[in-house]
JSON list of C-alpha atoms in Angstrom, two decimals:
[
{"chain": "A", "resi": 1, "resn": "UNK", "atom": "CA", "xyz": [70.41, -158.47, -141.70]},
{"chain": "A", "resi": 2, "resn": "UNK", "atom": "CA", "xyz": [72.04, -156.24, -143.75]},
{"chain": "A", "resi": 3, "resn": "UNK", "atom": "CA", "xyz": [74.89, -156.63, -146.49]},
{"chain": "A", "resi": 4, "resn": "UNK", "atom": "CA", "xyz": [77.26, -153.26, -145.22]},
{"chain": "A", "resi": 5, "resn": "UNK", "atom": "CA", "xyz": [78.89, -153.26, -142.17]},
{"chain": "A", "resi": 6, "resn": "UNK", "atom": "CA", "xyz": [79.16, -149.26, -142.19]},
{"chain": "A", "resi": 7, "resn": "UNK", "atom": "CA", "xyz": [81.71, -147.62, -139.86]},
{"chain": "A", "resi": 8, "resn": "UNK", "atom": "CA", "xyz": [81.08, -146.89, -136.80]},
{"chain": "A", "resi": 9, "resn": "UNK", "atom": "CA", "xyz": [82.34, -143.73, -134.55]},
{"chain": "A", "resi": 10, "resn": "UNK", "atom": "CA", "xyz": [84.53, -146.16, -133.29]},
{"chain": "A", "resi": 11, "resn": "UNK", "atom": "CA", "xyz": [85.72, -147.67, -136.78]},
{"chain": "A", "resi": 12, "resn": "UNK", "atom": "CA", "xyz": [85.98, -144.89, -139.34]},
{"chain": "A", "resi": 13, "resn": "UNK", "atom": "CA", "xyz": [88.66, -145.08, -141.18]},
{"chain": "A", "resi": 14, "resn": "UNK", "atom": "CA", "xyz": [90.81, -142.24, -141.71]},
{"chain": "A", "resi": 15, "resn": "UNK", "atom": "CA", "xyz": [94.07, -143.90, -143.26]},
{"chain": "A", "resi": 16, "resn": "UNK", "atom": "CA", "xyz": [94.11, -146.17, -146.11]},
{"chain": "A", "resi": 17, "resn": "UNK", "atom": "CA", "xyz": [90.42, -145.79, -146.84]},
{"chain": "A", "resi": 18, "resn": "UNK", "atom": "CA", "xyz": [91.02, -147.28, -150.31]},
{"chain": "A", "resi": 19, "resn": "UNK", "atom": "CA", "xyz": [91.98, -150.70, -148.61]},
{"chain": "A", "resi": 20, "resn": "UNK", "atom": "CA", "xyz": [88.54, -150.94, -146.24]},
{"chain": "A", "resi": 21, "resn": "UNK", "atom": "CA", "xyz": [85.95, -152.50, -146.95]},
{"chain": "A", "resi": 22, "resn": "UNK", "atom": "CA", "xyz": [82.38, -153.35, -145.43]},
{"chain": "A", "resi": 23, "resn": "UNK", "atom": "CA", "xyz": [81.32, -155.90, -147.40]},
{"chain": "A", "resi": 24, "resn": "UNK", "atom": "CA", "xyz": [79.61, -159.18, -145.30]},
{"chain": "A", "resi": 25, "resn": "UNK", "atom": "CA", "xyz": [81.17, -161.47, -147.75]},
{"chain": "A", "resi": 26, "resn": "UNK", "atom": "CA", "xyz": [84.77, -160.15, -147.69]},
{"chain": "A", "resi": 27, "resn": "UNK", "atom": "CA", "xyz": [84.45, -160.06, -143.76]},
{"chain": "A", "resi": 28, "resn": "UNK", "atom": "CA", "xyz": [82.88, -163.69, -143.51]},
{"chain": "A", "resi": 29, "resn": "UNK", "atom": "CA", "xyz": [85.81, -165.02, -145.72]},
{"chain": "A", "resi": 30, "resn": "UNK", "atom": "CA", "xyz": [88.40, -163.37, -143.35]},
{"chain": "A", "resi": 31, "resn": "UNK", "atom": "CA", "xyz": [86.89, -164.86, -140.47]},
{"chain": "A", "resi": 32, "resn": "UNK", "atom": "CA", "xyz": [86.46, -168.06, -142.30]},
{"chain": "A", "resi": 33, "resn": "UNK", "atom": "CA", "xyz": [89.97, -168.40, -143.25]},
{"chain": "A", "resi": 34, "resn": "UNK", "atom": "CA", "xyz": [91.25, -167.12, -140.01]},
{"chain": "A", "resi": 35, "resn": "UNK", "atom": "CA", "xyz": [92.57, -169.02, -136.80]},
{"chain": "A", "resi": 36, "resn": "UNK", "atom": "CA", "xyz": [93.26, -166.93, -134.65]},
{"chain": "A", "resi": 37, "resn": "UNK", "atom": "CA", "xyz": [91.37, -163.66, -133.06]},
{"chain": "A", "resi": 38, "resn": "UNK", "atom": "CA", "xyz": [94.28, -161.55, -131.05]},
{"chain": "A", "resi": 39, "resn": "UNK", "atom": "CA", "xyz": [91.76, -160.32, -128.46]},
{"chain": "A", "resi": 40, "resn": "UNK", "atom": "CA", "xyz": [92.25, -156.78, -126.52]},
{"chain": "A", "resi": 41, "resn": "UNK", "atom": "CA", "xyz": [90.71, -155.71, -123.33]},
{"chain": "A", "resi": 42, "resn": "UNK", "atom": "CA", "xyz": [91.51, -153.26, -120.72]},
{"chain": "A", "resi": 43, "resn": "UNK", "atom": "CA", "xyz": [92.78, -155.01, -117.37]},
{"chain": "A", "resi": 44, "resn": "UNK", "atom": "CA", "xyz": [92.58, -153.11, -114.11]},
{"chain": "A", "resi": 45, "resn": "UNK", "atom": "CA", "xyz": [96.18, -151.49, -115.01]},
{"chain": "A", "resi": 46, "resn": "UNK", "atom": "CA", "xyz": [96.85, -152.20, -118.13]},
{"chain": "A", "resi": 47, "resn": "UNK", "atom": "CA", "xyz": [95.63, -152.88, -121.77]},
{"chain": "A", "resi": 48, "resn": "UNK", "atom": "CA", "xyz": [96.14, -156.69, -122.60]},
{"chain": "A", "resi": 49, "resn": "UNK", "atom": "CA", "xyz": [95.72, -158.83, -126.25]},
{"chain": "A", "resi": 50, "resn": "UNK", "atom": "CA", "xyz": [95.67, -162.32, -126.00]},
{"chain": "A", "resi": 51, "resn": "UNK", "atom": "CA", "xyz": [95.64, -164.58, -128.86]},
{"chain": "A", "resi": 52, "resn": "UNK", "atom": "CA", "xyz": [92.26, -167.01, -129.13]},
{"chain": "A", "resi": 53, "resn": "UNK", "atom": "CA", "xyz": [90.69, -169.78, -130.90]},
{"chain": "A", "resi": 54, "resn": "UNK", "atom": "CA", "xyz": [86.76, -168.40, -132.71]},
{"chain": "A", "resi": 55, "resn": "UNK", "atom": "CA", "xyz": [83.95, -169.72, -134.21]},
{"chain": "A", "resi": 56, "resn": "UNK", "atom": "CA", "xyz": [81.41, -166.89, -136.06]},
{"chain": "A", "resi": 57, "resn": "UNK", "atom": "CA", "xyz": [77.99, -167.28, -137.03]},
{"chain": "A", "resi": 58, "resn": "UNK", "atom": "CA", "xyz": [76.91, -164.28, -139.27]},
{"chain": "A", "resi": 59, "resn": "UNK", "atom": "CA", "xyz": [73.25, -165.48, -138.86]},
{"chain": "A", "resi": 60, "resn": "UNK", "atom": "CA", "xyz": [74.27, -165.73, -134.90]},
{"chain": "A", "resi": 61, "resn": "UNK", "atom": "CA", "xyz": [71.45, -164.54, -132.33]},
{"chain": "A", "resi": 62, "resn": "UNK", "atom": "CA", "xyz": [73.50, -161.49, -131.66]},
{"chain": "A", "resi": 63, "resn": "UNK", "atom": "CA", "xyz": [72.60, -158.16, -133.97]},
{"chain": "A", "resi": 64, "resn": "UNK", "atom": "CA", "xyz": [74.85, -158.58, -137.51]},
{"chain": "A", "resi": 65, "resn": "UNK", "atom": "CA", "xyz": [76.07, -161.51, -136.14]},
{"chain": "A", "resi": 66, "resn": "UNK", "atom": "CA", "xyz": [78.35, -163.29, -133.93]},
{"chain": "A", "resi": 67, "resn": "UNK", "atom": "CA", "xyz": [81.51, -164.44, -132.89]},
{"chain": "A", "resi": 68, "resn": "UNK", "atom": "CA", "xyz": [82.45, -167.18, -130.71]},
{"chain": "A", "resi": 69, "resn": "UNK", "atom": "CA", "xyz": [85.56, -166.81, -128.70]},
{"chain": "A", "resi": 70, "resn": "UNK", "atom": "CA", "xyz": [86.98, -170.04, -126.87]},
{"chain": "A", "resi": 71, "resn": "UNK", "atom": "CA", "xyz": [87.90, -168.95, -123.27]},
{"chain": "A", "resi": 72, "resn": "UNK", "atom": "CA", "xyz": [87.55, -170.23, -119.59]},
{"chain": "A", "resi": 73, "resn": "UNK", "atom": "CA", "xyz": [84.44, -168.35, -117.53]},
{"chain": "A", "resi": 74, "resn": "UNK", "atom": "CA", "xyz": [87.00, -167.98, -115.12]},
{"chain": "A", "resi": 75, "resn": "UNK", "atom": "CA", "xyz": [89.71, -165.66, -117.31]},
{"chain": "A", "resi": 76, "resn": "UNK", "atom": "CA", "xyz": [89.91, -162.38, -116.31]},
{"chain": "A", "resi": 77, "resn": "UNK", "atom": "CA", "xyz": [88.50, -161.18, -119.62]},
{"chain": "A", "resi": 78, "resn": "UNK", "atom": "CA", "xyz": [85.48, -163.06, -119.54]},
{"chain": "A", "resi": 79, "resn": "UNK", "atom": "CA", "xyz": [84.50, -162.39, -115.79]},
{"chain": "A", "resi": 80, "resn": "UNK", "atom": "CA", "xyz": [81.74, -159.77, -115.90]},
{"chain": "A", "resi": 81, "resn": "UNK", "atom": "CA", "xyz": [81.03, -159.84, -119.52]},
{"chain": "A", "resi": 82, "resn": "UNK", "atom": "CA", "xyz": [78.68, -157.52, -120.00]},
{"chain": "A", "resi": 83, "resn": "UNK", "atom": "CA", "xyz": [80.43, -154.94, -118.32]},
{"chain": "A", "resi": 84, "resn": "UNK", "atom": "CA", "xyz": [83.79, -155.41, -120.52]},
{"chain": "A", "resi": 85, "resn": "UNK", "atom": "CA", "xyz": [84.26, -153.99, -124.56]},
{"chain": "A", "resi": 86, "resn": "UNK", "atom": "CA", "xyz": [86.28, -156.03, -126.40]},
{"chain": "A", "resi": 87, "resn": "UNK", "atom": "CA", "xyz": [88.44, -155.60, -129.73]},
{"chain": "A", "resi": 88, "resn": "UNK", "atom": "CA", "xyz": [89.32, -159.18, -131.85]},
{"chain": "A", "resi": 89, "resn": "UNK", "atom": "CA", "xyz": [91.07, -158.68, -134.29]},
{"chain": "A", "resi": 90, "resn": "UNK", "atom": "CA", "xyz": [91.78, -161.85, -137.17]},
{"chain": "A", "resi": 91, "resn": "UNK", "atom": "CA", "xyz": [94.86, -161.26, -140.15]},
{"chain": "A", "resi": 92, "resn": "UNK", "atom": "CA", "xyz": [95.24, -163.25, -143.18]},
{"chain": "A", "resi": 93, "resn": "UNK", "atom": "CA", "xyz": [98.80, -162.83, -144.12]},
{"chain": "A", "resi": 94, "resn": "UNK", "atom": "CA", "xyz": [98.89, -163.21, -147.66]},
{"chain": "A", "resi": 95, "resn": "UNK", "atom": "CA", "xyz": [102.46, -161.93, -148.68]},
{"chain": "A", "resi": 96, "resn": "UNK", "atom": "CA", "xyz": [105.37, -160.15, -147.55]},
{"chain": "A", "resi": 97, "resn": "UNK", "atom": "CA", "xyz": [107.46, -157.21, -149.75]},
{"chain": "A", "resi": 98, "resn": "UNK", "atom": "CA", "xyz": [111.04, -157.37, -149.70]},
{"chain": "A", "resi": 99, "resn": "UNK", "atom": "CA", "xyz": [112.66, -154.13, -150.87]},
{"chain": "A", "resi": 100, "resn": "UNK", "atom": "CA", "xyz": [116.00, -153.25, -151.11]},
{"chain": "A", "resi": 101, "resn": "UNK", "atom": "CA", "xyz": [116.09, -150.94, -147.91]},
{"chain": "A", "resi": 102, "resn": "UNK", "atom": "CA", "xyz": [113.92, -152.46, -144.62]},
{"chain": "A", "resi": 103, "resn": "UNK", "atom": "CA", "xyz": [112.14, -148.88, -144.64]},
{"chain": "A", "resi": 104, "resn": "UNK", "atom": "CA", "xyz": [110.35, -150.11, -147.91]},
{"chain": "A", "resi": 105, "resn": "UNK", "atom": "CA", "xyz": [109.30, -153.67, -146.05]},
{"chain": "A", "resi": 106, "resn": "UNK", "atom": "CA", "xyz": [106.03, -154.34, -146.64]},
{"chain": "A", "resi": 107, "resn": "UNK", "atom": "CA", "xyz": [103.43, -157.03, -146.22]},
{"chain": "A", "resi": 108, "resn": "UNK", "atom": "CA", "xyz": [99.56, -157.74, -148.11]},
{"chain": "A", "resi": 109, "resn": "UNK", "atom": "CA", "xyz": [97.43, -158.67, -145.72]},
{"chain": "A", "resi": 110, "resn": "UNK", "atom": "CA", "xyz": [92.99, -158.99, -145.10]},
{"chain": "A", "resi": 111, "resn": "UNK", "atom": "CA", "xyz": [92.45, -158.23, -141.48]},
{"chain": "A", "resi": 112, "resn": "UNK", "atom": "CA", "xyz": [88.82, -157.68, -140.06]},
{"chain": "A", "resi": 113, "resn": "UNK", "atom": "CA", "xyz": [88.57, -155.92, -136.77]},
{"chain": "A", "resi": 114, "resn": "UNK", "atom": "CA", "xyz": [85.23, -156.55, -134.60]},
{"chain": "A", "resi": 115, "resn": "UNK", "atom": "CA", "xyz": [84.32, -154.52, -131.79]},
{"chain": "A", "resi": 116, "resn": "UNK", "atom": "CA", "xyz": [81.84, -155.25, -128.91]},
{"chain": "A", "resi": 117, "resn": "UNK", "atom": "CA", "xyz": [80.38, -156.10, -125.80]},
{"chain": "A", "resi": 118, "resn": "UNK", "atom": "CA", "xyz": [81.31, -159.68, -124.68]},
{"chain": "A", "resi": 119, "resn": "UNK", "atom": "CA", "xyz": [78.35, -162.10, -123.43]},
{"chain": "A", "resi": 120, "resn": "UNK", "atom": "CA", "xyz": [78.65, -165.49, -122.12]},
{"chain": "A", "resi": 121, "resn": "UNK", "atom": "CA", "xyz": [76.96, -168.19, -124.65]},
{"chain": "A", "resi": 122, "resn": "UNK", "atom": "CA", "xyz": [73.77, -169.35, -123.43]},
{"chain": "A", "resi": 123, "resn": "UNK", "atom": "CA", "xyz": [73.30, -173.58, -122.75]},
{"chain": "A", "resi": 124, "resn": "UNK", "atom": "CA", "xyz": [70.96, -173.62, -126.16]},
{"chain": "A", "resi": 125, "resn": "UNK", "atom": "CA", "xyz": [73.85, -172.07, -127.96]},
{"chain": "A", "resi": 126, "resn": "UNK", "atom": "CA", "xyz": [76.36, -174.84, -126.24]},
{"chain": "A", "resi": 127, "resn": "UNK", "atom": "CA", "xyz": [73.71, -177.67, -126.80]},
{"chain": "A", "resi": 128, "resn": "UNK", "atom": "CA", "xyz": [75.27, -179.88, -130.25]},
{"chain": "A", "resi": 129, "resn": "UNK", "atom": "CA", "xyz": [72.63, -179.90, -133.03]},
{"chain": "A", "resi": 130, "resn": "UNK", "atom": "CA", "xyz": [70.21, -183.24, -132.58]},
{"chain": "A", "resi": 131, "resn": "UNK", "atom": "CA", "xyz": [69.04, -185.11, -135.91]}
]
């Protein structure tokens, strides 16, 4: 396992590079913090984001991890997982910036963005811990 989460193709930044990071440890407090993963797919027609509850394990059985999303085998998302990318995304609002015109609104926020194939979660995964 390693410590960087380098970009990707598919997550270079190319705005605000100053404000990225790819630190484990920044990402794993974000996602500890977090309560909510706003989760993006592409529906037959139409892209859709739908907010969900998540669990992670960074030592997870999945390479650099993984996330648990809570979701019904039946949603449309989660039918044919392995043939569906998904984006979560989880924000840490941690102030807003009132200025004097609403142009100059701003807010400081930690957001981590994970991309990937979805997979359903295998019985052993499901099965509680026995001590």
């Amino acid at each position: 396992m390693t410590s960087e989460l380098g970009p990707t193709k598919r997550t270079q930044i190319n705005r605000g590079k100053p404000h990225a990071q790819s630190d484990r440890a920044i990402l794993a407090q974000v996602l500890g913090e977090g309560l909510i993963a706003h989760v993006g797919y592409q529906a037959v027609s139409h892209p859709v984001v739908l907010p969900m509850a998540y669990a992670f394990d960074l030592a997870g059985p999945d390479a650099d991890g993984t996330l648990y999303l809570h979701g019904s085998v039946a949603a449309m998302m989660l039918r044919d997982p392995n043939e569906r990318q998904l984006c979560a995304t989880i924000t840490l609002l941690d102030g807003l910036v009132a200025a004097r015109s609403g142009f100059e609104h701003s807010m400081n926020y930690r957001t981590a963005v994970i991309i990937g194939a979805a997979r359903l979660v295998t019985r052993r995964e499901r099965a509680p811990a026995r001590s």
